[in-house]
Tab-separated table of C-alpha atoms in Angstrom:
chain	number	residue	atom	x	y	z
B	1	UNK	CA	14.226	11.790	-14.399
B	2	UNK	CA	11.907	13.235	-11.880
B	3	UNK	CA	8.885	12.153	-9.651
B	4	UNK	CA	5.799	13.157	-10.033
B	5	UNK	CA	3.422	12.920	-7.596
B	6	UNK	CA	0.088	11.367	-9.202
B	7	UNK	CA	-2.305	10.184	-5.522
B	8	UNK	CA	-2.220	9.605	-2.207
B	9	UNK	CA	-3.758	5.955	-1.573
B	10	UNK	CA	-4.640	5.683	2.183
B	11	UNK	CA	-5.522	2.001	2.919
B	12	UNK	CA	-7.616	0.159	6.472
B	13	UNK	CA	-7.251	-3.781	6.470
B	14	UNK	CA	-8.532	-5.896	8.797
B	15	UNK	CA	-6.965	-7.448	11.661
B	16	UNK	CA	-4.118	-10.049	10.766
B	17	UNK	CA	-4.949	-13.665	10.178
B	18	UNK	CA	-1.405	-15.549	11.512
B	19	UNK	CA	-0.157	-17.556	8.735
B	20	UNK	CA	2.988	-18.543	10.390
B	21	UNK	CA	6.659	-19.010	10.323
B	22	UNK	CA	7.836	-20.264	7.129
B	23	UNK	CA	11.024	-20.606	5.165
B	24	UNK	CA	11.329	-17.207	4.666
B	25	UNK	CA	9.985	-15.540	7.796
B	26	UNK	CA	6.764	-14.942	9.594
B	27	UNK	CA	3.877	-14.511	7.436
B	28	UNK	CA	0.729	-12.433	7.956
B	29	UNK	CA	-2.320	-11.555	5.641
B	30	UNK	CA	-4.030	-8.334	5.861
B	31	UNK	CA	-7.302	-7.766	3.903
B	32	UNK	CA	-8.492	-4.560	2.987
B	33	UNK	CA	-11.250	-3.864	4.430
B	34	UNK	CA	-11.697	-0.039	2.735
B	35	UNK	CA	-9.085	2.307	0.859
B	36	UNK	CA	-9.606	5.869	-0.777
B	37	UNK	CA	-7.183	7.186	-4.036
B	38	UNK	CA	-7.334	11.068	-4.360
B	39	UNK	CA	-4.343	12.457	-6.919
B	40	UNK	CA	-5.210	15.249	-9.814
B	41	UNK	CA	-6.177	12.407	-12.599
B	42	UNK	CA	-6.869	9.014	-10.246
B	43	UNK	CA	-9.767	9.124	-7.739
B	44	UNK	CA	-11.777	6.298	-6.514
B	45	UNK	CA	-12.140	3.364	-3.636
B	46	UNK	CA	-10.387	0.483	-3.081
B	47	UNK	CA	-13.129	-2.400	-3.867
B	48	UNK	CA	-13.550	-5.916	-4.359
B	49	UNK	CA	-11.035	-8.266	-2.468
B	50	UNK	CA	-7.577	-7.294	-1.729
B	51	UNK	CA	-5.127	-8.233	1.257
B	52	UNK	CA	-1.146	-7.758	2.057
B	53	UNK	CA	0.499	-10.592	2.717
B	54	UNK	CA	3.057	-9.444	4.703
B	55	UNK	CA	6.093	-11.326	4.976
B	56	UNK	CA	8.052	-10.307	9.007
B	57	UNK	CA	11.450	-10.838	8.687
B	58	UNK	CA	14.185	-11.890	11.848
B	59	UNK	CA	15.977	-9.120	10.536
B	60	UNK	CA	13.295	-6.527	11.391
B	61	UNK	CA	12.394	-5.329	8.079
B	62	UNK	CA	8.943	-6.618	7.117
B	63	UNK	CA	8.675	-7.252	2.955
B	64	UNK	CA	4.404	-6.175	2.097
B	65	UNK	CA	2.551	-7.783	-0.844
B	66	UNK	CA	-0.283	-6.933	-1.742
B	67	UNK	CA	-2.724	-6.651	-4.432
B	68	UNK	CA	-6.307	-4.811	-4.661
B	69	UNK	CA	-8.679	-2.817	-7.368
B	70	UNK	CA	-9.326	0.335	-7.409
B	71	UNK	CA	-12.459	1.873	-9.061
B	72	UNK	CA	-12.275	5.120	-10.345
B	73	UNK	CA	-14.962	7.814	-9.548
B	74	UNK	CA	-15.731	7.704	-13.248
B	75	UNK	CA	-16.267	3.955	-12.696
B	76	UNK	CA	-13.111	1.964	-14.469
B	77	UNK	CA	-11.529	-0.891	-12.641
B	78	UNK	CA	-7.702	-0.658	-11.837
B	79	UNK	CA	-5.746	-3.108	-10.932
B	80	UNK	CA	-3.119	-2.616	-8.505
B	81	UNK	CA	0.196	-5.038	-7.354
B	82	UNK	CA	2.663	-3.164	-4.559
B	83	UNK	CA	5.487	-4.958	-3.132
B	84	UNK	CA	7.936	-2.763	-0.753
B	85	UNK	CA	9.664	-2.784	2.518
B	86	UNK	CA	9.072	-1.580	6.346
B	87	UNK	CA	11.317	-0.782	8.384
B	88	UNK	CA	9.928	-2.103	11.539
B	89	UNK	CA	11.476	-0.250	14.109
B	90	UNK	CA	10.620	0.632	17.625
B	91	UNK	CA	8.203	3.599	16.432
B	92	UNK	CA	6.503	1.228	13.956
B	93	UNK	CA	6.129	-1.423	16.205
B	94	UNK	CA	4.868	0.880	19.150
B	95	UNK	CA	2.219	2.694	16.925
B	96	UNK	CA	1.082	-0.616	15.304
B	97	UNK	CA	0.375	-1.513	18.834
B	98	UNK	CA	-1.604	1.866	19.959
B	99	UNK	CA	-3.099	1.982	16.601
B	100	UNK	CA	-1.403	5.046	16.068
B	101	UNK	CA	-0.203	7.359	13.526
B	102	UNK	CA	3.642	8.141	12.261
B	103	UNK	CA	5.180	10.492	10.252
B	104	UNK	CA	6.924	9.868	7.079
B	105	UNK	CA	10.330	10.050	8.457
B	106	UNK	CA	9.600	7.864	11.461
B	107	UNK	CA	10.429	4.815	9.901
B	108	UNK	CA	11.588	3.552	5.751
B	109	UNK	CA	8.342	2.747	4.095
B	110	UNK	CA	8.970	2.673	0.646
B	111	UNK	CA	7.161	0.270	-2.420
B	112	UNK	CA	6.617	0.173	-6.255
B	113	UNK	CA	3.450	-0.046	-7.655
B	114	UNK	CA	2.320	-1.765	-10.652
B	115	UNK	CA	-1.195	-0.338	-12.640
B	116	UNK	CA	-3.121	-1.831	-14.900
B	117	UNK	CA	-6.679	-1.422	-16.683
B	118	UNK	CA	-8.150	-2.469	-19.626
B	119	UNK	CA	-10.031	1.166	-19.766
B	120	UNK	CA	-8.812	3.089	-22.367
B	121	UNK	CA	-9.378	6.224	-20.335
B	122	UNK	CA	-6.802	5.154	-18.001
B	123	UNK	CA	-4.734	3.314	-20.597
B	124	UNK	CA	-1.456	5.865	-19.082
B	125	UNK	CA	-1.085	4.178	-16.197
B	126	UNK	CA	-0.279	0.733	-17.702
B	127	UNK	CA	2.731	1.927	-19.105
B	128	UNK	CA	3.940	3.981	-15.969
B	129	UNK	CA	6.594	3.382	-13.253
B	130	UNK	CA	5.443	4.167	-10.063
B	131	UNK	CA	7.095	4.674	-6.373
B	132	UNK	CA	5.522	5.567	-3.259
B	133	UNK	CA	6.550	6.261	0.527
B	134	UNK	CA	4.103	5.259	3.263
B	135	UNK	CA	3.540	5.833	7.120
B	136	UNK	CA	0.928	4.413	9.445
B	137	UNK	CA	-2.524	6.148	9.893
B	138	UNK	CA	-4.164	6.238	13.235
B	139	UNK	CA	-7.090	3.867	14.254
B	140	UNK	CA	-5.337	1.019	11.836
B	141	UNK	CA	-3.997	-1.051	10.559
B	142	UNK	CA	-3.692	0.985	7.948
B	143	UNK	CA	-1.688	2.714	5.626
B	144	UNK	CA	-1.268	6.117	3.572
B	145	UNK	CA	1.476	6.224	0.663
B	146	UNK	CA	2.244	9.108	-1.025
B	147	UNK	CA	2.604	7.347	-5.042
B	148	UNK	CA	5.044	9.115	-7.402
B	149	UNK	CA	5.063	8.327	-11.107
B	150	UNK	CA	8.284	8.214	-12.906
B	151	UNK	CA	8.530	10.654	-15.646
């Protein structure tokens, strides 16, 4: 097996609306706001609505789920589902605060992605595995994961 890496999805989302402290932690939702896909055969935007709904656990590790659409510069729709986990450790939590920036290694940012379109075009990416590692961008919230499909 080996990864190959197909885009780089950098994501903004809004502020955080508080939905609060539930059975299973602290929960937050994040909409998107605006998002970019570049990657040899996937380009486009982020469009329509889309939001994480971040769930902050006591055990520092925050659990991210969130769904969007992509459309591609050639105009299909993508669907997109990625669930993962942050490592919200002092960097995180300091950069998050100074809407700051963070390097891959600063903290464990890793999620799988699910794709799906009804565009024949793109028809590869519904039956693809894919993995991605993320770090914080500045001037956030916001997000850039590097995506890796499984091949």
């Amino acid at each position: 097996m080996e990864l190959v890496h197909e885009f780089t999805y950098t994501v903004y989302a809004k502020e955080g609306l508080p939905i609060g402290k539930g059975p299973y932690g602290e929960r937050q939702c994040f909409e998107f706001r605006e998002g970019v896909v570049q990657g040899e055969h996937l380009n486009g935007k982020v469009v329509g609505p889309g939001a994480d709904w971040i769930l902050m656990g006591e055990d520092s590790w925050f659990r991210m789920d969130c769904r969007t659409q992509i459309q591609t510069n050639d105009g299909a729709y993508i669907y997109v589902i990625y669930l993962g986990l942050v490592e919200a450790n002092e960097t995180f939590r300091l950069a998050v605060k100074e809407k700051k920036e963070t390097k891959f290694d600063n903290q464990y940012i890793r999620a799988y992605f699910t794709l799906e379109t009804g565009d024949p075009r793109y028809n590869w990416v519904n039956q693809a595995l894919f993995i991605g590692e993320a770090r914080l961008v500045k001037n956030g919230p916001g997000m850039e994961h590097k995506v890796y499909r499984l091949a």
